[in-house]
Amino acid sequence: MPETLASVLDRHPDRHLLPFGIQRTLRALNLDETHAIHALELARIPEVDEPLRRDVILLALSLLAAQAQGHTRMPLEPGPGGPAEELLKAFDRADLDLQRLAGDDRLATLIGRAGEAAPPKPLLIDGAWLCSGRLHGSEARFAARVREVRARTVDAPGEVPEGIFTDPVPLDPAQREAVTRTLSRPLAIITGGPGTGKTSIVVAILRALLHQGVHLESVALAAPTGKAAQRMGEAIQLALNKVRVRDEVVEALLKHFPESRTLHRLLGWHPASETFRHGAGSPLAAQVVIVDEASMIGQEMMERLFQALAPGARIILLGDARQLPSVEPGSAFRDLVATQGDCTSWLRENHRMANGDEAGANILDVANALLEEGRTAEPEGVRVLDSLDAWKGWGVERWEPGDQGLRLFLDRWFQEVVLALDSFQTLANREYSHGPAGWGRGDTEALHALLEHHKKARILCALREAANLRGMEGINQALHTWMHQVTGAGLRKDVPFHAGEPVMMTANDYRRGIYNGDQGIVVRVRFGDEPRQGVVFEAGKDHKVFPVDALRTQIELSYAMTVHKAQGSEYDRIAMVLPAGDHPALTRDLLYTGITRARRQVILLGDARSVEWAMENRSERRSGARVD
């Protein structure tokens, strides 16, 4: 198999021409054809013979497989079940000694050693680990920058008006401590799950900062994705509007509320040059940077953020360290929480029960039980259903469907959730009008109703691809086929989208101002005199629209999405489809993250063994960010 891979890549350096068997092996390891080509390029060393070159391809692919699973480094003695062992087995080279191979003198132009005074190498040996020179450098710079930021001095905080701690809601002792700790430190970390009051704390911090003389224009709000940034801004403004006693600080915040931006926008990403405007040599103007959903930030982006801080600026990170770590390599937020104890505030109290939200409290109780040390059994708060007829749609429930049962559930979900809006067909089949003067009469209200409807519920999957409707792509295709009967009149069954369907951006489009993870809907829109399919996204209180053809390669159906993609979002109800048996994608973190996306209702679709397997596994990231 390695010979086939190398020879095929030599003859056809085109990702679309790899044999299906090799493509399937790569996909099973979260790799694609571009990773194989990257490995081949790394192995183009004139000094080595063909057998050694094939081994170098496998070494590079092993490291890339580790990075695809979120690690920034790979042990040179692969452990059982690790990405390197899986890859070597897949290519019939389980006997390959990676440690001996990495130390071969003939690879000196490719592999260096950490700390050596030599030109940078693509790969580095750091003790018993192999890592990319790029990620190793990022981790080292990040650790140094964290130490520098921590050493900054912050003026002693003045007295904070008591109303900040009591209005609009009284803060509990842990929340009050988090606010006062944050005000006295250049680096502050606040971690807690949904319902623990992180938004209330941010509002209190903003008010306190302004009372202490910080100028509103010197405060920056950001989050990793467009959806998370939007939710951050909306949640803070909603809380501010509930303040009963409004002084000049609250009025200023309401009148001149700082826009919450994606990290890419905050740092000034230039897509044409693939560079950031802000960094160590061109810092941000902000003196206080507040970032939500920080657990979603990968190693390199977290380093860029810290490098862009102005001299004397402080940073406040909020997130849930117990969620799935970032899609990108690294676990920077977890590393900070684990090592920066005096800067970290933990929020553990569930406030949803205090608000009379018993269903929401049940969800959080189950989520917290999932993470209890030593627990391997399904939490008691999960209501196990004997049949689909017993589904109540309250708190956390689990049903074990066979393949036919899963199809029956999806049909019921389509009828009772996707089509639940009384006016759905009318709104979806409506022809909207958009021109220089904006939307036609009644269009804005109709679009708002459709978008709000789709924001209420979602199907979440552990896997993107899986047989028997247990992966995101299969579920989306099934519901798409059913939607053809509702809004697809006059269209072929194989068209990519039908009117009324939810879609999601899969890439950042900076020119149009829409970003990876942004949610939209497909409708028929008359652009001037021409009716076409358009994709509509929220834009504050208005809506922006683009022809489907302009975004065809950047959008996909989103009746269902992966749990990773759902991070930063919340829904009233979710259905979570679990792969059967002992699947490596099933972890405690994945269950916890998926369940906590719901406010009112979760139904887990899987057997007890799948839940138990997830309970026995946790997403561990191997990183070298020595930030202590």
XYZ file of C-alpha atoms in Angstrom, residues 99-552:
454
model
C 11.700 6.685 16.673
C 14.595 5.117 14.793
C 13.338 6.533 11.508
C 13.031 10.087 12.867
C 16.602 9.951 14.166
C 18.091 8.815 10.847
C 20.923 11.206 9.904
C 19.836 11.120 6.259
C 16.713 13.082 7.276
C 18.646 15.948 8.862
C 17.333 18.472 6.335
C 13.745 17.517 7.234
C 13.862 16.785 10.974
C 15.623 18.901 13.583
C 15.724 18.853 17.371
C 13.982 21.299 19.659
C 16.338 23.916 21.043
C 19.140 23.412 18.540
C 20.787 26.499 17.055
C 20.067 25.657 13.438
C 17.795 26.910 10.668
C 14.148 25.934 11.278
C 13.180 22.471 10.041
C 9.706 21.338 8.910
C 9.632 18.682 11.658
C 11.150 18.637 15.149
C 11.984 15.991 17.731
C 11.184 17.254 21.226
C 12.185 14.533 23.660
C 9.992 11.517 22.923
C 7.726 13.542 20.636
C 7.597 14.516 16.980
C 5.925 17.803 16.052
C 5.754 20.241 13.196
C 8.177 23.129 13.431
C 5.284 25.530 12.887
C 3.158 24.297 15.791
C 6.158 23.888 18.095
C 7.112 27.506 17.448
C 3.549 28.666 18.057
C 3.395 26.869 21.414
C 6.735 28.299 22.533
C 5.784 31.854 21.555
C 2.369 31.474 23.193
C 3.854 30.307 26.493
C 6.297 33.219 26.518
C 3.542 35.691 25.694
C 1.272 34.363 28.462
C 4.079 34.879 30.971
C 4.629 38.422 29.692
C 0.918 39.312 29.882
C 0.617 37.870 33.380
C 3.519 40.028 34.542
C 1.741 43.240 33.553
C 0.510 45.508 36.310
C -3.114 46.541 36.656
C -4.187 49.538 38.684
C -5.895 48.525 41.905
C -9.623 48.413 41.144
C -11.663 51.126 42.754
C -14.878 50.533 44.598
C -17.570 49.009 42.407
C -21.193 50.175 42.866
C -23.192 47.451 44.591
C -25.893 47.671 41.936
C -23.516 46.038 39.475
C -23.712 42.851 41.568
C -27.483 42.927 42.125
C -29.140 44.438 39.038
C -30.563 42.989 36.795
C -29.954 39.703 38.692
C -28.098 39.127 41.969
C -24.750 37.427 41.425
C -23.902 34.434 43.601
C -20.612 34.433 45.601
C -18.650 32.616 42.871
C -19.860 35.080 40.246
C -18.996 38.088 42.419
C -15.548 36.637 43.025
C -15.078 36.146 39.275
C -15.874 39.822 38.637
C -13.520 41.156 41.324
C -10.748 38.727 40.305
C -11.069 39.806 36.680
C -10.846 43.513 37.512
C -7.503 43.056 39.265
C -5.663 40.915 36.705
C -4.212 41.422 33.217
C -5.231 37.858 32.317
C -8.575 36.503 33.510
C -10.172 33.166 32.638
C -13.800 32.326 33.423
C -15.009 28.792 32.785
C -18.447 27.297 33.300
C -21.219 25.531 31.452
C -24.543 26.878 30.183
C -26.756 28.265 32.915
C -23.858 29.286 35.168
C -24.181 33.000 34.427
C -21.212 33.895 32.222
C -23.252 36.553 30.415
C -24.264 38.174 33.722
C -20.597 38.308 34.677
C -19.579 39.953 31.390
C -22.251 42.619 31.867
C -21.011 43.286 35.407
C -17.395 43.449 34.202
C -18.248 45.902 31.418
C -20.123 48.174 33.813
C -17.334 48.005 36.403
C -14.639 48.778 33.829
C -16.474 51.884 32.661
C -17.022 53.023 36.256
C -13.257 52.724 36.740
C -12.489 54.995 33.806
C -11.964 52.554 30.939
C -13.225 54.117 27.712
C -15.898 52.129 25.923
C -14.123 52.496 22.571
C -11.069 50.743 24.033
C -13.054 47.564 24.774
C -13.184 44.810 22.132
C -15.664 41.913 22.147
C -14.969 38.815 20.059
C -15.712 35.119 19.567
C -14.277 32.410 17.296
C -17.235 32.186 14.883
C -19.824 34.526 13.439
C -22.636 32.684 15.204
C -20.865 32.803 18.572
C -20.074 36.497 18.118
C -23.708 37.234 17.279
C -24.965 35.302 20.317
C -22.450 37.060 22.561
C -23.616 40.506 21.481
C -27.312 39.630 21.653
C -27.036 38.057 25.124
C -25.135 41.013 26.598
C -27.526 43.579 25.126
C -30.538 41.592 26.349
C -29.106 41.574 29.880
C -28.310 45.294 29.726
C -31.888 46.049 28.730
C -33.064 44.312 31.907
C -31.094 46.638 34.211
C -33.692 48.467 36.294
C -31.605 51.377 37.623
C -29.826 52.873 34.621
C -26.931 55.202 35.320
C -24.789 56.943 32.703
C -22.646 53.819 32.264
C -25.598 51.589 31.377
C -26.999 54.270 29.067
C -23.619 54.550 27.325
C -23.418 50.780 26.868
C -26.923 50.642 25.430
C -26.340 53.585 23.110
C -22.800 52.763 21.953
C -22.576 49.019 22.470
C -19.319 47.690 20.961
C -19.816 45.285 18.083
C -18.966 41.675 18.849
C -16.727 40.421 16.048
C -15.162 37.183 14.917
C -11.512 36.755 15.845
C -10.600 36.940 12.166
C -12.311 40.335 11.853
C -10.831 41.556 15.126
C -7.319 40.652 14.001
C -7.845 42.032 10.490
C -7.593 38.961 8.299
C -6.653 39.672 4.653
C -7.878 36.711 2.558
C -5.967 37.768 -0.553
C -2.595 37.739 1.202
C -3.654 35.244 3.895
C -2.208 37.476 6.594
C -3.490 39.319 9.659
C -3.260 43.083 10.026
C -2.728 42.891 13.774
C 0.065 41.040 15.509
C 3.168 41.636 17.576
C 4.322 44.475 15.328
C 0.879 46.013 14.831
C -1.150 45.554 18.024
C -4.848 46.081 18.539
C -5.981 49.479 19.770
C -8.150 47.875 22.466
C -6.970 48.015 26.061
C -9.439 45.328 27.177
C -10.216 42.312 24.980
C -13.111 40.036 26.014
C -13.431 36.736 24.128
C -16.346 34.309 24.469
C -16.395 30.584 23.564
C -12.624 30.457 24.056
C -12.603 26.648 24.192
C -13.194 26.702 20.419
C -9.931 28.544 19.720
C -7.075 26.482 18.285
C -3.449 26.815 19.307
C -2.283 29.068 16.481
C -5.258 31.435 16.663
C -4.880 31.767 20.435
C -1.227 32.652 19.967
C -2.109 35.264 17.323
C -4.656 36.784 19.688
C -2.157 37.115 22.530
C 0.550 38.454 20.203
C -1.848 41.179 19.017
C -2.471 42.570 22.510
C -1.250 46.134 22.915
C 1.336 46.959 25.607
C -0.500 47.117 28.915
C -3.709 45.630 27.500
C -5.572 42.941 29.382
C -7.511 39.959 28.131
C -10.567 38.140 29.513
C -11.360 34.652 28.192
C -14.726 32.974 28.767
C -15.642 29.432 27.858
C -16.347 25.924 29.026
C -13.164 23.915 29.527
C -15.230 20.728 29.679
C -16.533 21.086 26.114
C -14.922 19.521 23.092
C -11.657 21.320 22.374
C -11.118 23.205 19.137
C -11.359 21.599 15.705
C -7.855 22.896 14.981
C -4.800 21.359 16.710
C -4.216 22.291 20.335
C -6.210 22.839 23.495
C -5.051 26.315 24.447
C -8.029 27.172 26.660
C -7.817 23.893 28.574
C -4.070 24.387 28.973
C -4.639 27.852 30.426
C -7.356 26.653 32.808
C -5.113 23.804 33.970
C -2.069 26.000 34.625
C -3.317 29.505 35.442
C -5.206 28.721 38.636
C -4.859 32.152 40.230
C -6.287 33.746 37.065
C -9.146 31.270 36.662
C -12.695 31.439 38.021
C -14.834 28.282 37.954
C -18.626 28.627 37.773
C -20.493 25.501 38.832
C -23.920 26.574 40.110
C -26.828 25.853 37.781
C -29.194 28.863 37.761
C -31.806 27.392 35.442
C -33.597 25.613 38.301
C -33.718 28.892 40.211
C -35.581 30.349 37.237
C -38.168 27.559 37.357
C -36.774 25.885 34.237
C -36.971 22.235 35.287
C -36.349 20.841 31.794
C -33.256 23.012 31.360
C -32.064 22.056 34.840
C -32.460 18.359 33.986
C -30.311 18.838 30.885
C -27.526 20.481 32.869
C -27.752 17.922 35.683
C -27.295 15.114 33.153
C -24.462 16.982 31.429
C -22.623 17.510 34.713
C -23.152 13.869 35.703
C -21.499 12.815 32.443
C -18.259 14.379 33.646
C -18.227 12.928 37.169
C -14.942 11.159 37.903
C -15.333 7.402 38.040
C -18.793 7.328 36.474
C -19.181 4.824 33.657
C -22.948 4.272 33.714
C -25.575 6.390 32.012
C -26.725 9.244 34.301
C -29.925 8.561 36.214
C -31.540 11.724 34.862
C -31.813 10.247 31.358
C -35.319 8.927 30.666
C -35.035 5.740 28.580
C -37.930 5.243 26.137
C -39.481 1.883 25.290
C -40.865 3.217 22.027
C -41.015 6.370 19.970
C -44.609 6.835 21.128
C -43.263 7.514 24.646
C -41.247 10.527 23.449
C -42.381 13.507 25.543
C -39.877 16.110 24.411
C -38.828 17.146 27.938
C -35.312 17.187 29.399
C -32.982 14.354 28.343
C -34.460 11.197 26.830
C -32.883 8.260 25.012
C -34.360 5.861 22.502
C -32.605 2.914 20.895
C -33.848 2.778 17.313
C -32.885 0.170 14.781
C -32.192 1.330 11.258
C -35.899 1.350 10.415
C -36.734 3.049 13.715
C -34.253 5.822 12.991
C -35.921 6.487 9.657
C -39.303 6.614 11.411
C -37.918 9.104 13.929
C -36.502 11.324 11.191
C -39.855 11.276 9.395
C -41.585 12.350 12.605
C -38.942 15.038 13.220
C -39.481 16.347 9.704
C -43.248 16.563 10.172
C -43.361 17.803 13.778
C -40.240 19.986 13.927
C -39.090 21.065 10.459
C -42.650 21.713 9.235
C -44.045 22.721 12.644
C -44.528 26.389 11.728
C -48.171 26.766 10.645
C -47.272 29.100 7.807
C -44.103 27.227 6.775
C -45.192 26.295 3.259
C -46.555 29.776 2.592
C -43.358 31.451 3.796
C -41.046 28.960 2.082
C -42.847 29.083 -1.276
C -43.202 32.866 -1.250
C -41.325 34.798 -3.928
C -39.309 37.461 -2.150
C -38.094 40.658 -3.761
C -34.794 42.425 -3.176
C -33.413 45.488 -4.901
C -31.588 48.778 -4.295
C -34.406 49.944 -2.017
C -34.220 46.785 0.074
C -36.827 44.091 0.616
C -40.370 44.065 -0.695
C -43.433 44.662 1.458
C -43.745 42.047 4.202
C -40.553 40.229 3.183
C -38.529 41.190 6.255
C -41.178 39.864 8.644
C -41.585 36.650 6.654
C -37.840 36.002 6.519
C -37.519 36.682 10.236
C -40.229 34.103 10.954
C -38.507 31.456 8.808
C -35.065 32.070 10.303
C -36.382 32.081 13.870
C -38.217 28.824 13.176
C -35.059 27.047 12.008
C -33.066 28.414 14.969
C -35.217 26.456 17.426
C -34.093 22.891 16.694
C -31.296 20.859 15.136
C -30.133 17.275 14.660
C -26.564 16.760 15.889
C -24.268 13.940 14.799
C -20.966 12.582 16.028
C -19.984 11.741 12.453
C -20.133 13.519 9.141
C -20.356 10.305 7.129
C -21.888 7.048 8.371
C -24.081 4.283 7.047
C -27.771 3.807 7.835
C -28.595 7.487 8.453
C -26.196 7.829 11.396
C -24.113 10.577 9.832
C -24.816 14.213 9.074
C -24.667 13.903 5.291
C -27.108 10.987 5.047
C -29.651 12.672 7.320
C -29.447 15.935 5.398
C -29.990 14.095 2.128
C -33.010 12.212 3.500
C -34.726 15.372 4.752
C -33.827 17.156 1.519
C -35.633 14.425 -0.425
C -38.716 14.840 1.751
C -38.631 18.622 1.369
C -38.866 18.164 -2.406
C -42.461 17.053 -1.894
C -43.207 20.224 0.101
C -41.473 23.067 -1.740
C -39.762 21.435 -4.720
C -42.574 21.756 -7.261
C -41.164 22.180 -10.748
C -37.613 21.333 -9.656
C -35.618 18.163 -10.257
C -35.198 15.937 -7.221
C -31.419 16.182 -7.494
C -31.113 19.977 -7.220
C -28.874 20.917 -4.267
C -31.460 22.986 -2.368
C -35.198 23.548 -2.098
C -37.040 26.610 -0.822
C -37.247 26.810 2.949
C -34.206 24.614 3.604
C -31.631 25.556 6.262
C -28.037 25.864 5.089
C -24.714 26.635 6.719
C -21.556 28.336 5.522
C -18.559 25.998 5.402
C -15.926 28.677 4.767
C -15.260 32.318 5.547
C -16.294 34.765 2.816
C -14.813 38.059 3.932
C -15.846 39.932 0.796
C -19.515 39.216 1.468
C -19.230 39.399 5.253
C -20.448 35.860 5.966
C -18.436 33.304 7.871
C -17.897 29.615 8.506
C -20.800 28.346 10.620
C -23.247 31.140 9.730
C -26.793 29.809 9.279
C -29.133 30.831 6.475
C -32.210 29.716 4.539
C -32.829 29.126 0.852
C -35.786 30.989 -0.703
C -36.855 32.224 -4.122
C -35.800 35.845 -4.531
C -36.437 38.278 -7.361
C -33.174 40.140 -7.895
C -34.394 43.064 -10.006
C -36.402 41.385 -12.772
C -34.906 37.912 -12.388
C -36.259 35.305 -9.915
C -33.504 33.028 -8.598
C -32.704 30.864 -5.612
C -31.110 32.977 -2.897
C -29.554 32.344 0.507
C -30.690 34.718 3.252
C -28.647 35.409 6.391
C -29.379 37.573 9.399
C -27.610 40.946 9.418
C -28.503 42.600 12.707
C -32.177 43.534 12.448
C -32.088 43.181 8.663
C -31.241 40.357 6.258
C -28.595 39.983 3.564
C -29.126 37.798 0.511
C -26.861 36.247 -2.127
C -27.655 34.063 -5.138
C -27.213 30.365 -4.401
C -24.930 30.038 -7.421
C -22.494 32.530 -5.876
C -22.187 30.434 -2.703
C -22.707 26.918 -4.059
